[in-house]
CSV table of C-alpha atoms and ligand atoms in Angstrom, one decimal:
chain,number,residue,atom,x,y,z
P,1,UNK,CA,0.0,0.0,0.0
P,2,UNK,CA,1.3,3.5,-0.8
P,3,UNK,CA,0.9,6.1,1.9
P,4,UNK,CA,-1.7,7.9,-0.2
P,5,UNK,CA,-3.9,4.8,-0.6
P,6,UNK,CA,-7.5,5.2,0.7
P,7,UNK,CA,-8.4,3.5,4.0
P,8,UNK,CA,-11.1,1.6,2.2
P,9,UNK,CA,-8.5,-0.1,0.1
P,10,UNK,CA,-6.6,-1.1,3.2
P,11,UNK,CA,-9.6,-3.0,4.5
P,12,UNK,CA,-10.9,-4.4,1.3
P,13,UNK,CA,-11.6,-8.1,1.7
P,14,UNK,CA,-12.6,-8.9,-1.9
P,15,UNK,CA,-11.5,-12.5,-2.8
P,16,UNK,CA,-11.3,-13.6,0.8
P,17,UNK,CA,-13.4,-16.5,2.2
P,18,UNK,CA,-14.3,-15.9,5.9
P,19,UNK,CA,-15.7,-18.6,8.2
P,20,UNK,CA,-17.2,-17.3,11.5
P,21,UNK,CA,-18.2,-19.6,14.3
P,22,UNK,CA,-21.0,-18.5,16.6
P,23,UNK,CA,-22.4,-16.4,13.8
P,24,UNK,CA,-26.0,-16.7,14.9
P,25,UNK,CA,-25.8,-14.1,17.7
P,26,UNK,CA,-24.0,-11.3,19.3
P,27,UNK,CA,-20.4,-10.6,18.3
P,28,UNK,CA,-20.2,-13.4,15.7
P,29,UNK,CA,-23.3,-12.0,13.9
P,30,UNK,CA,-21.7,-8.6,13.8
P,31,UNK,CA,-18.3,-9.9,12.8
P,32,UNK,CA,-19.9,-11.7,9.8
P,33,UNK,CA,-21.8,-8.6,8.8
P,34,UNK,CA,-18.7,-6.4,8.9
P,35,UNK,CA,-16.5,-8.9,6.9
P,36,UNK,CA,-19.3,-9.3,4.3
P,37,UNK,CA,-19.6,-5.6,3.9
P,38,UNK,CA,-15.9,-5.4,3.0
P,39,UNK,CA,-16.3,-8.0,0.2
P,40,UNK,CA,-15.5,-11.3,1.9
P,41,UNK,CA,-17.6,-14.3,1.1
P,42,UNK,CA,-19.0,-15.5,4.4
P,43,UNK,CA,-19.5,-19.0,5.8
P,44,UNK,CA,-21.8,-18.6,8.7
P,45,UNK,CA,-21.5,-21.4,11.3
P,46,UNK,CA,-23.6,-22.1,14.5
P,47,UNK,CA,-26.2,-24.6,15.7
P,48,UNK,CA,-29.2,-22.2,15.3
P,49,UNK,CA,-29.6,-22.6,11.6
P,50,UNK,CA,-32.8,-20.5,11.5
P,51,UNK,CA,-30.9,-17.5,12.8
P,52,UNK,CA,-28.1,-18.1,10.3
P,53,UNK,CA,-30.6,-18.2,7.5
P,54,UNK,CA,-31.9,-14.8,8.6
P,55,UNK,CA,-28.4,-13.4,8.7
P,56,UNK,CA,-27.6,-14.8,5.3
P,57,UNK,CA,-30.7,-13.0,3.9
P,58,UNK,CA,-29.7,-9.7,5.5
P,59,UNK,CA,-26.1,-10.0,4.2
P,60,UNK,CA,-27.4,-10.8,0.7
P,61,UNK,CA,-29.9,-7.9,0.8
P,62,UNK,CA,-26.9,-5.7,1.5
P,63,UNK,CA,-25.1,-7.0,-1.6
P,64,UNK,CA,-22.9,-9.5,0.2
P,65,UNK,CA,-22.4,-13.2,-0.2
P,66,UNK,CA,-23.0,-15.8,2.5
P,67,UNK,CA,-23.6,-19.6,3.0
P,68,UNK,CA,-24.9,-21.2,6.2
P,69,UNK,CA,-23.4,-24.3,7.7
P,70,UNK,CA,-24.8,-26.0,10.8
P,71,UNK,CA,-21.9,-26.6,13.2
P,72,UNK,CA,-21.6,-27.7,16.8
P,73,UNK,CA,-17.9,-26.7,17.5
P,74,UNK,CA,-17.6,-29.4,20.1
P,75,UNK,CA,-17.8,-32.0,17.4
P,76,UNK,CA,-14.3,-32.2,15.6
P,77,UNK,CA,-15.7,-34.3,12.8
P,78,UNK,CA,-18.3,-31.7,12.1
P,79,UNK,CA,-15.6,-29.0,12.0
P,80,UNK,CA,-13.9,-30.8,9.2
P,81,UNK,CA,-17.2,-31.2,7.4
P,82,UNK,CA,-17.9,-27.4,7.8
P,83,UNK,CA,-14.6,-26.7,6.1
P,84,UNK,CA,-15.5,-29.2,3.3
P,85,UNK,CA,-18.7,-27.4,2.8
P,86,UNK,CA,-17.0,-24.0,2.8
P,87,UNK,CA,-14.4,-25.1,0.2
P,88,UNK,CA,-17.1,-26.7,-2.0
P,89,UNK,CA,-19.0,-23.4,-2.1
P,90,UNK,CA,-16.3,-20.7,-2.2
P,91,UNK,CA,-12.8,-22.4,-2.1
P,92,UNK,CA,-10.2,-22.3,0.7
P,93,UNK,CA,-11.2,-20.5,3.9
P,94,UNK,CA,-8.6,-17.6,4.2
P,95,UNK,CA,-10.1,-15.8,7.3
P,96,UNK,CA,-11.3,-17.7,10.3
P,97,UNK,CA,-13.1,-16.0,13.2
P,98,UNK,CA,-13.1,-18.4,16.2
P,99,UNK,CA,-15.9,-16.8,18.1
P,100,UNK,CA,-18.4,-19.4,19.4
P,101,UNK,CA,-18.5,-19.3,23.2
P,102,UNK,CA,-20.6,-19.9,26.3
P,103,UNK,CA,-20.3,-18.6,29.9
P,104,UNK,CA,-22.2,-20.9,32.2
P,105,UNK,CA,-21.2,-19.0,35.4
P,106,UNK,CA,-21.0,-21.2,38.5
P,107,UNK,CA,-18.8,-21.3,41.6
P,108,UNK,CA,-16.3,-24.1,41.6
P,109,UNK,CA,-18.0,-25.9,44.5
P,110,UNK,CA,-21.2,-26.1,42.5
P,111,UNK,CA,-19.7,-27.1,39.2
P,112,UNK,CA,-19.9,-30.6,37.7
P,113,UNK,CA,-17.4,-32.2,35.5
P,114,UNK,CA,-19.8,-31.7,32.7
P,115,UNK,CA,-20.0,-27.9,33.4
P,116,UNK,CA,-16.2,-27.7,33.3
P,117,UNK,CA,-15.9,-29.7,30.1
P,118,UNK,CA,-18.6,-27.9,28.3
P,119,UNK,CA,-17.0,-24.5,28.9
P,120,UNK,CA,-13.5,-25.7,28.0
P,121,UNK,CA,-14.8,-27.6,25.0
P,122,UNK,CA,-16.6,-24.7,23.3
P,123,UNK,CA,-14.3,-21.9,24.4
P,124,UNK,CA,-10.9,-23.5,24.1
P,125,UNK,CA,-10.8,-27.0,22.5
P,126,UNK,CA,-12.9,-25.8,19.6
P,127,UNK,CA,-10.6,-22.8,19.0
P,128,UNK,CA,-7.7,-25.1,18.7
P,129,UNK,CA,-9.5,-27.7,16.4
P,130,UNK,CA,-10.9,-25.0,14.1
P,131,UNK,CA,-7.5,-23.3,13.8
P,132,UNK,CA,-5.8,-26.7,13.1
P,133,UNK,CA,-8.3,-27.5,10.4
P,134,UNK,CA,-7.9,-24.1,8.8
P,135,UNK,CA,-4.1,-24.2,8.9
P,136,UNK,CA,-3.9,-27.6,7.4
P,137,UNK,CA,-6.1,-26.6,4.5
P,138,UNK,CA,-4.3,-23.3,3.9
P,139,UNK,CA,-0.9,-25.0,3.9
P,140,UNK,CA,-2.2,-27.7,1.5
P,141,UNK,CA,-3.6,-24.9,-0.8
P,142,UNK,CA,-0.4,-22.9,-0.4
P,143,UNK,CA,-2.4,-19.8,0.6
P,144,UNK,CA,-1.9,-17.1,3.2
P,145,UNK,CA,-4.5,-16.7,5.9
P,146,UNK,CA,-5.5,-15.1,9.1
P,147,UNK,CA,-7.1,-16.6,12.2
P,148,UNK,CA,-8.8,-14.3,14.7
P,149,UNK,CA,-9.7,-15.8,18.1
P,150,UNK,CA,-12.2,-14.3,20.5
P,151,UNK,CA,-10.5,-14.2,23.9
P,152,UNK,CA,-11.8,-11.9,26.8
P,153,UNK,CA,-10.4,-9.7,29.5
P,154,UNK,CA,-11.2,-12.7,31.6
P,155,UNK,CA,-8.2,-14.3,29.9
P,156,UNK,CA,-6.2,-11.9,32.1
P,157,UNK,CA,-8.5,-11.2,35.0
P,158,UNK,CA,-10.6,-13.4,37.2
P,159,UNK,CA,-14.2,-13.2,38.4
P,160,UNK,CA,-16.5,-15.1,40.8
P,161,UNK,CA,-18.3,-18.0,39.1
P,162,UNK,CA,-16.0,-17.6,36.0
P,163,UNK,CA,-13.2,-20.0,36.7
P,164,UNK,CA,-13.8,-22.3,33.8
P,165,UNK,CA,-14.4,-19.4,31.4
P,166,UNK,CA,-11.3,-17.5,32.6
P,167,UNK,CA,-9.1,-20.6,32.3
P,168,UNK,CA,-10.5,-21.2,28.8
P,169,UNK,CA,-9.9,-17.6,27.7
P,170,UNK,CA,-6.4,-17.5,29.2
P,171,UNK,CA,-5.9,-20.7,27.1
P,172,UNK,CA,-7.1,-18.8,24.0
P,173,UNK,CA,-4.5,-16.1,24.6
P,174,UNK,CA,-1.7,-18.7,24.8
P,175,UNK,CA,-3.1,-20.7,21.9
P,176,UNK,CA,-3.0,-17.5,19.9
P,177,UNK,CA,0.7,-17.0,20.7
P,178,UNK,CA,1.6,-20.7,20.2
P,179,UNK,CA,-0.2,-21.1,16.9
P,180,UNK,CA,1.1,-17.8,15.7
P,181,UNK,CA,4.7,-19.0,16.3
P,182,UNK,CA,4.1,-22.3,14.5
P,183,UNK,CA,2.2,-21.0,11.6
P,184,UNK,CA,4.1,-17.7,10.8
P,185,UNK,CA,6.5,-19.4,8.3
P,186,UNK,CA,3.4,-20.7,6.4
P,187,UNK,CA,2.1,-17.1,6.1
P,188,UNK,CA,-0.8,-17.7,8.4
P,189,UNK,CA,-1.3,-15.0,11.1
P,190,UNK,CA,-3.0,-15.7,14.4
P,191,UNK,CA,-4.3,-12.9,16.6
P,192,UNK,CA,-7.0,-12.4,19.2
P,193,UNK,CA,-9.5,-9.8,20.3
P,194,UNK,CA,-10.1,-9.6,24.0
P,195,UNK,CA,-13.4,-7.8,24.6
P,196,UNK,CA,-14.4,-6.4,27.9
P,197,UNK,CA,-18.2,-6.4,28.6
P,198,UNK,CA,-20.2,-6.1,25.4
P,199,UNK,CA,-24.0,-6.4,25.6
P,200,UNK,CA,-25.1,-9.6,23.9
P,201,UNK,CA,-27.2,-12.7,24.7
P,202,UNK,CA,-24.3,-14.1,26.7
P,203,UNK,CA,-24.7,-11.5,29.4
P,204,UNK,CA,-27.9,-9.5,28.8
P,205,UNK,CA,-29.8,-11.1,31.7
P,206,UNK,CA,-26.9,-10.1,34.1
P,207,UNK,CA,-26.6,-6.6,32.9
P,208,UNK,CA,-30.4,-6.1,33.4
P,209,UNK,CA,-29.9,-6.6,37.2
P,210,UNK,CA,-28.7,-4.1,39.8
P,211,UNK,CA,-25.5,-6.1,40.2
P,212,UNK,CA,-24.9,-5.8,36.5
P,213,UNK,CA,-25.5,-2.0,36.5
P,214,UNK,CA,-23.0,-1.7,39.3
P,215,UNK,CA,-20.4,-3.5,37.2
P,216,UNK,CA,-21.0,-1.0,34.4
P,217,UNK,CA,-20.4,1.9,36.8
P,218,UNK,CA,-17.0,0.3,37.5
P,219,UNK,CA,-15.9,0.5,33.9
P,220,UNK,CA,-13.8,3.6,33.4
P,221,UNK,CA,-15.8,4.7,30.3
P,222,UNK,CA,-19.0,4.2,32.4
P,223,UNK,CA,-20.7,2.2,29.7
P,224,UNK,CA,-21.0,-1.4,28.4
P,225,UNK,CA,-19.6,-2.0,24.9
P,226,UNK,CA,-21.7,-2.7,21.8
P,227,UNK,CA,-20.7,-5.2,19.1
P,228,UNK,CA,-19.8,-2.3,16.7
P,229,UNK,CA,-17.0,-1.2,19.1
P,230,UNK,CA,-15.0,-4.2,17.8
P,231,UNK,CA,-15.5,-3.4,14.0
P,232,UNK,CA,-12.2,-1.6,13.5
P,233,UNK,CA,-10.1,-4.2,15.3
P,234,UNK,CA,-11.7,-7.0,13.5
P,235,UNK,CA,-11.0,-5.4,10.1
P,236,UNK,CA,-7.5,-4.6,11.2
P,237,UNK,CA,-6.7,-8.2,12.0
P,238,UNK,CA,-8.7,-9.6,9.0
P,239,UNK,CA,-6.8,-7.6,6.4
P,240,UNK,CA,-3.3,-8.6,5.5
P,241,UNK,CA,-2.9,-5.2,3.9
P,242,UNK,CA,-3.6,-3.6,7.2
P,243,UNK,CA,-1.8,-5.9,9.7
P,244,UNK,CA,0.4,-8.2,7.7
P,245,UNK,CA,3.3,-7.9,10.2
P,246,UNK,CA,1.0,-8.6,13.2
P,247,UNK,CA,0.8,-12.1,14.6
P,248,UNK,CA,0.4,-13.5,18.1
P,249,UNK,CA,-1.2,-10.3,19.4
P,250,UNK,CA,-4.2,-10.1,21.7
P,251,UNK,CA,-5.9,-6.7,21.4
P,252,UNK,CA,-8.0,-5.6,24.5
P,253,UNK,CA,-11.1,-3.6,23.8
P,254,UNK,CA,-12.8,-2.9,27.1
P,255,UNK,CA,-13.6,0.8,27.8
P,256,UNK,CA,-10.6,0.8,30.2
P,257,UNK,CA,-11.9,-2.1,32.3
P,258,UNK,CA,-8.5,-3.8,32.5
P,259,UNK,CA,-7.0,-0.6,34.0
P,260,UNK,CA,-9.0,-1.1,37.2
P,261,UNK,CA,-8.9,-4.8,37.5
P,262,UNK,CA,-11.9,-7.3,37.5
L,301,NAP,N1,-20.3,-10.3,25.2
L,301,NAP,C1,-19.2,-10.1,25.9
L,301,NAP,O1,-19.2,-9.3,26.9
L,301,NAP,C2,-18.0,-10.9,25.7
L,301,NAP,C3,-16.8,-10.5,26.3
L,301,NAP,C4,-15.6,-11.2,26.1
L,301,NAP,C5,-15.6,-12.2,25.2
L,301,NAP,N2,-16.8,-12.6,24.6
L,301,NAP,C6,-16.7,-13.8,23.8
L,301,NAP,O2,-17.3,-13.5,22.5
L,301,NAP,C7,-17.8,-14.6,21.9
L,301,NAP,C8,-19.2,-14.4,21.4
L,301,NAP,O3,-20.0,-14.2,22.5
L,301,NAP,P1,-21.3,-13.3,22.5
L,301,NAP,O4,-21.2,-12.3,23.5
L,301,NAP,O5,-21.6,-12.9,21.1
L,301,NAP,O6,-22.4,-14.4,23.0
L,301,NAP,P2,-23.8,-14.9,22.3
L,301,NAP,O7,-24.6,-13.8,21.8
L,301,NAP,O8,-24.4,-15.8,23.4
L,301,NAP,O9,-23.3,-15.8,21.1
L,301,NAP,C9,-22.6,-17.0,21.3
L,301,NAP,C10,-22.5,-17.7,20.0
L,301,NAP,O10,-21.7,-18.9,20.2
L,301,NAP,C11,-22.4,-20.0,19.5
L,301,NAP,N3,-22.2,-21.2,20.2
L,301,NAP,C12,-22.3,-21.6,21.5
L,301,NAP,N4,-22.1,-22.9,21.7
L,301,NAP,C13,-21.8,-23.4,20.5
L,301,NAP,C14,-21.5,-24.7,20.0
L,301,NAP,N5,-21.4,-25.7,20.8
L,301,NAP,N6,-21.2,-24.8,18.7
L,301,NAP,C15,-21.3,-23.8,17.8
L,301,NAP,N7,-21.6,-22.5,18.2
L,301,NAP,C16,-21.9,-22.4,19.5
L,301,NAP,C17,-23.9,-19.6,19.6
L,301,NAP,O11,-24.6,-20.2,18.5
L,301,NAP,P3,-25.6,-21.4,18.6
L,301,NAP,O12,-26.2,-21.3,20.0
L,301,NAP,O13,-26.6,-21.0,17.5
L,301,NAP,O14,-24.8,-22.6,18.3
L,301,NAP,C18,-23.8,-18.1,19.4
L,301,NAP,O15,-23.8,-17.7,18.0
L,301,NAP,C19,-17.6,-15.8,22.9
L,301,NAP,O16,-16.5,-16.5,22.7
L,301,NAP,C20,-17.5,-15.0,24.2
L,301,NAP,O17,-16.8,-15.7,25.2
L,301,NAP,C21,-18.0,-12.0,24.8
């Protein structure tokens, strides 16, 4: 890019194929819309196929391109099938957004083994398996690519009832660094976004309570985030023209929450 190039060119994703997990809701839905608006062909993955169909229609109405794939990310066989479906439709997936996640807050003394495994399985294991699948296919196709993981400020902080979630998200931060190291020579970049609190279905019930409102008052910017607050960072990481020398980074977007602890 020359210094006089327009910013729009820097973030143009025409020709890219982007697979977003957890695209049926919240951040994933927004991520898919934003990538599609910059010209990427979207592969929308989640279990709620009705919601994916609605999103696909909205993307297409806006002039974008999208395909829906039913995917439970805890099923590694289904992950491979989702990439098969993506390739059959659009070719090699070049942008992966590892976004599917659950919270399931519980204190350790109340948690079952199943609670622990479900949070780790969706929030960490799946990130690793999806990245592995993407990387193998990019290398086989001899193409560059970018993997964007959704971490959290709870990858750095801790919170009551959030032990499994925090452990999983800390794992996502380290997986981002580890995979970035191993995949850099294959021209595959791996970075993460670590949001603070952003209002979505994962936390809406909590932030409707007095306790939730108190948490918002403790955020230095005195507000909860909205999914659009992540747009710029997503596009930065998605575009090799914008961030080609960035890999292994986790970018915090939290209204200053990390500055004052948990
Ligand atoms: N909102 C926040 O404040 C915040 C802060 C930091 C990090 N995050 C992270 O951001 C990501 C998105 O969360 P969100 O806030 O957008 O929550 P959300 O609105 O509840 O969306 C979660 C998404 O994950 C998908 N998902 C859950 N389990 C899945 C499974 N087994 N297989 C496939 N997809 C699955 C859901 O789709 P289906 O149910 O249709 O499968 C849904 O699309 C998560 O990784 C979350 O930890 C959120």
